[in-house]
Coordinates of C-alpha atoms in Angstrom, one line a residue:
M617 CA 20.1 137.1 -8.5
E618 CA 22.9 137.0 -6.0
T619 CA 20.4 137.0 -3.2
A620 CA 18.5 134.0 -4.5
L621 CA 21.8 132.1 -5.1
H622 CA 22.9 132.9 -1.6
S623 CA 19.6 131.5 -0.1
I624 CA 20.0 128.3 -2.2
L625 CA 23.5 127.8 -0.9
I626 CA 22.4 128.3 2.7
S627 CA 19.4 125.8 2.4
V628 CA 21.5 123.0 0.9
P629 CA 23.6 122.5 4.1
E630 CA 20.5 122.7 6.3
A631 CA 18.8 120.0 4.2
A632 CA 21.9 117.9 4.5
V633 CA 21.9 118.3 8.3
I634 CA 18.2 117.4 8.4
W635 CA 18.7 114.2 6.3
L636 CA 21.8 113.2 8.4
T637 CA 19.8 113.6 11.6
M638 CA 17.0 111.5 10.2
L639 CA 19.5 108.9 9.1
L640 CA 21.1 108.7 12.6
A641 CA 17.7 108.4 14.3
A642 CA 16.7 105.6 12.0
T643 CA 20.0 103.8 12.6
A644 CA 19.6 104.2 16.4
A645 CA 16.1 102.8 16.2
V646 CA 17.3 99.7 14.2
V647 CA 20.3 99.1 16.6
A648 CA 18.0 99.5 19.6
F649 CA 15.6 97.0 18.2
A650 CA 18.4 94.5 17.4
L651 CA 20.2 94.6 20.7
P652 CA 19.0 91.9 23.1
G653 CA 19.6 94.0 26.2
R654 CA 17.2 96.8 25.1
L655 CA 14.1 94.6 25.5
S656 CA 11.9 97.4 26.6
V657 CA 12.6 99.4 23.5
R658 CA 11.9 96.4 21.3
L659 CA 8.7 95.5 23.1
A660 CA 7.6 99.1 22.9
L661 CA 8.1 99.2 19.2
A662 CA 6.4 95.8 18.8
G663 CA 3.4 96.9 20.9
H664 CA 4.2 94.8 24.0
P665 CA 4.5 96.2 27.6
P666 CA 8.0 96.1 29.1
V667 CA 8.9 93.7 31.9
E668 CA 10.6 94.9 35.0
P669 CA 14.0 93.3 35.6
D670 CA 13.5 93.2 39.4
E671 CA 10.5 91.0 39.1
A672 CA 12.4 88.5 36.8
G673 CA 15.3 88.4 39.3
A674 CA 13.0 87.8 42.2
D675 CA 11.3 84.9 40.4
A676 CA 14.7 83.4 39.7
D677 CA 15.8 83.7 43.3
A678 CA 12.6 82.2 44.5
G679 CA 12.9 79.3 42.1
Q680 CA 16.4 78.6 43.2
R681 CA 15.5 78.7 46.9
Y682 CA 12.7 76.3 46.3
A683 CA 15.0 73.9 44.3
D684 CA 17.5 74.0 47.2
E685 CA 14.9 73.3 49.8
I686 CA 13.5 70.4 47.8
A687 CA 17.0 69.0 47.3
V688 CA 17.6 69.1 51.1
A689 CA 14.3 67.4 51.7
A690 CA 15.2 64.7 49.2
E691 CA 18.5 64.1 51.0
R692 CA 16.7 63.7 54.3
A693 CA 14.2 61.4 52.7
A694 CA 17.0 59.3 51.3
A695 CA 18.5 58.9 54.8
T696 CA 15.1 57.9 56.2
A697 CA 14.6 55.4 53.4
R698 CA 18.0 53.9 54.1
R699 CA 17.2 53.6 57.8
C700 CA 13.8 52.0 57.1
R701 CA 15.4 49.6 54.7
A702 CA 18.0 48.6 57.2
E703 CA 15.3 48.1 59.9
W704 CA 13.3 46.0 57.5
E705 CA 16.4 43.8 56.7
Q706 CA 17.0 43.4 60.4
A707 CA 13.4 42.4 60.9
C708 CA 13.8 39.8 58.1
R709 CA 16.8 38.3 59.8
A710 CA 14.9 38.2 63.2
L711 CA 11.9 36.6 61.4
D712 CA 14.2 33.9 60.0
A713 CA 15.8 33.3 63.4
A714 CA 12.3 33.1 65.0
W715 CA 11.1 30.5 62.5
T716 CA 14.3 28.4 63.0
A717 CA 13.8 28.5 66.7
Y718 CA 10.1 27.5 66.4
D719 CA 11.0 24.7 64.0
D720 CA 13.6 23.3 66.4
A721 CA 11.2 23.5 69.3
D722 CA 8.5 21.8 67.3
A723 CA 10.8 18.9 66.3
A724 CA 11.9 18.5 70.0
A725 CA 8.3 18.5 71.2
R726 CA 7.5 15.8 68.6
R727 CA 10.4 13.6 69.7
M728 CA 9.5 13.9 73.4
A729 CA 5.9 13.1 72.6
A730 CA 6.9 10.0 70.7
A731 CA 9.2 8.9 73.5
A732 CA 6.5 9.3 76.2
A733 CA 4.2 7.0 74.3
Y734 CA 5.9 4.0 75.9
P735 CA 4.5 3.1 79.4
L736 CA 6.6 3.8 82.4
L737 CA 7.3 1.4 85.2
V738 CA 4.8 1.9 88.0
R739 CA 6.2 1.6 91.5
R740 CA 5.4 2.9 94.8
R741 CA 6.7 6.5 95.3
K742 CA 8.6 7.6 98.3
P743 CA 7.7 10.9 100.0
A744 CA 11.0 12.4 98.8
D745 CA 10.1 11.6 95.1
R746 CA 7.5 14.4 95.1
I747 CA 10.1 16.9 96.3
D748 CA 12.7 15.7 93.8
R749 CA 10.2 15.9 90.9
E750 CA 9.1 19.4 91.9
R751 CA 12.7 20.6 92.3
W752 CA 13.6 19.2 88.9
L753 CA 10.6 20.9 87.3
H754 CA 11.4 24.3 88.8
Q755 CA 15.1 24.0 87.8
T756 CA 14.4 22.9 84.2
A757 CA 11.7 25.6 83.7
T758 CA 14.1 28.3 85.1
A759 CA 16.9 27.2 82.8
A760 CA 14.5 27.2 79.8
C761 CA 13.4 30.8 80.7
R762 CA 17.0 31.9 80.9
N763 CA 17.6 30.5 77.4
R764 CA 14.4 32.4 76.3
D765 CA 12.6 29.1 75.6
L766 CA 9.9 30.1 78.1
S767 CA 8.5 33.5 78.9
I768 CA 8.4 35.0 82.4
A769 CA 4.6 34.4 82.5
Q770 CA 5.1 30.7 81.7
L771 CA 7.8 30.4 84.4
N772 CA 5.5 32.0 87.0
D773 CA 2.8 29.5 86.1
V774 CA 5.3 26.7 86.6
L775 CA 6.5 27.9 89.9
A776 CA 3.0 28.5 91.1
H777 CA 1.8 25.2 89.8
R778 CA -0.9 26.8 87.7
G779 CA -1.7 24.2 85.1
W780 CA 1.4 22.2 86.0
N781 CA 1.5 19.0 88.1
P782 CA 4.8 18.7 90.0
R783 CA 4.0 15.0 90.9
L784 CA 4.3 13.7 87.4
H785 CA 7.3 11.7 86.3
P786 CA 10.2 13.8 84.8
V787 CA 9.6 12.2 81.4
H788 CA 6.0 13.5 81.3
Q789 CA 7.2 16.8 82.7
E790 CA 9.6 17.0 79.8
V791 CA 6.9 16.5 77.3
V792 CA 4.8 19.3 78.8
L793 CA 7.8 21.6 79.0
R794 CA 8.7 21.0 75.3
Q795 CA 5.1 21.8 74.3
A796 CA 5.3 25.0 76.3
V797 CA 8.6 25.9 74.6
R798 CA 7.0 25.3 71.2
E799 CA 4.0 27.5 72.1
H800 CA 6.4 30.3 73.3
R801 CA 8.5 30.0 70.1
L802 CA 5.4 30.2 67.9
G803 CA 4.2 33.3 69.7
A804 CA 7.7 34.9 69.2
Y805 CA 7.6 34.0 65.5
R806 CA 4.2 35.7 65.1
E807 CA 5.4 38.8 66.8
A808 CA 8.5 38.8 64.5
A809 CA 6.2 38.4 61.5
G810 CA 4.2 41.4 62.6
R811 CA 7.3 43.5 63.1
E812 CA 8.6 42.5 59.7
R813 CA 5.3 43.5 58.0
R814 CA 5.3 46.9 59.7
S815 CA 8.9 47.5 58.8
W816 CA 8.2 46.6 55.2
L817 CA 5.3 49.0 55.0
E818 CA 7.5 51.8 56.6
A819 CA 10.2 51.1 54.0
E820 CA 7.7 51.2 51.2
R821 CA 6.3 54.5 52.3
A822 CA 9.8 56.0 52.7
A823 CA 10.8 54.8 49.3
A824 CA 7.6 56.3 47.7
A825 CA 8.3 59.6 49.5
L826 CA 11.9 59.6 48.3
A827 CA 10.9 58.9 44.7
S828 CA 8.3 61.8 44.8
L829 CA 10.8 64.2 46.3
R830 CA 13.5 63.3 43.9
A831 CA 11.2 63.9 40.9
E832 CA 10.2 67.2 42.3
A833 CA 13.8 68.2 43.1
C834 CA 14.8 67.3 39.5
A835 CA 11.9 69.3 38.1
A836 CA 12.7 72.3 40.3
S837 CA 16.4 72.1 39.4
V838 CA 15.5 72.2 35.7
R839 CA 13.2 75.1 36.2
A840 CA 15.7 77.0 38.3
G841 CA 18.4 76.3 35.7
E842 CA 16.3 77.7 32.9
G843 CA 16.0 81.0 34.6
P844 CA 13.3 83.5 33.8
R845 CA 12.4 83.7 30.2
S846 CA 13.3 87.1 28.7
A847 CA 10.7 89.4 27.3
G848 CA 12.1 88.9 23.8
A849 CA 12.0 85.1 24.2
E850 CA 8.4 85.4 25.3
W851 CA 7.5 87.5 22.3
W852 CA 9.2 85.0 19.9
A853 CA 7.6 82.1 21.6
E854 CA 4.2 83.7 21.1
Q855 CA 5.0 84.3 17.4
W856 CA 6.2 80.7 16.8
A857 CA 3.3 79.2 18.9
S858 CA 0.8 80.9 16.6
T859 CA 2.2 79.1 13.6
E860 CA 1.0 75.8 12.3
P861 CA 2.9 73.1 10.5
I862 CA 2.5 73.1 6.8
P863 CA 0.7 69.9 5.7
M864 CA 2.6 67.6 3.4
V865 CA 1.1 67.3 0.0
A866 CA 1.2 63.9 -1.5
A867 CA 3.0 63.8 -4.8

């Protein structure tokens, strides 16, 4: 009787130790599953493979580097866009100035053409008149070229008398000169219009590139700011993604 009682007294503490050990193990499992830092244990218990922390950190660093590179590219694109915009504005001012110069040259040519419509007094010319008229033509054409009213090519034609008659009266010479100035100003206006068009296209392309880079930089910054999604968040996202909204029942 004493032997049986002694065995019962010995087995009771052993049973208590076993139950205490099982209770501690269950508590440790619950705590490990609840802690966010022990994602590998939680995923192992949930049936998901663990995610290596080095891979997540590498992805985060790569995303941040990409966001920084895109931000630098966007800043450079902004500088290019500002430069192209300034060049286009300058081309617009040059175009306006070229049109004003052409308009003035056209008005002057019309006035001289109207003045030359009246007949001139015909008299016998002296031998020195031809020299004086030629000198006047050369001096007037040279002054006009210095004022950029005539091109170098037009001045060379005047000095070589290619298409120019130095024996004409200065009034008629003035009419021809004003017409040549108008032609030169029209050509300058067309060149300015071409430069303005090209500058506008460059500015538009730079603005489009800047907008695209800024959008990409914003998206990359958002992605880098979010950081890598934890394994637990991935698991919860999968669980919530599998659910469907409950349809509303009409009353």
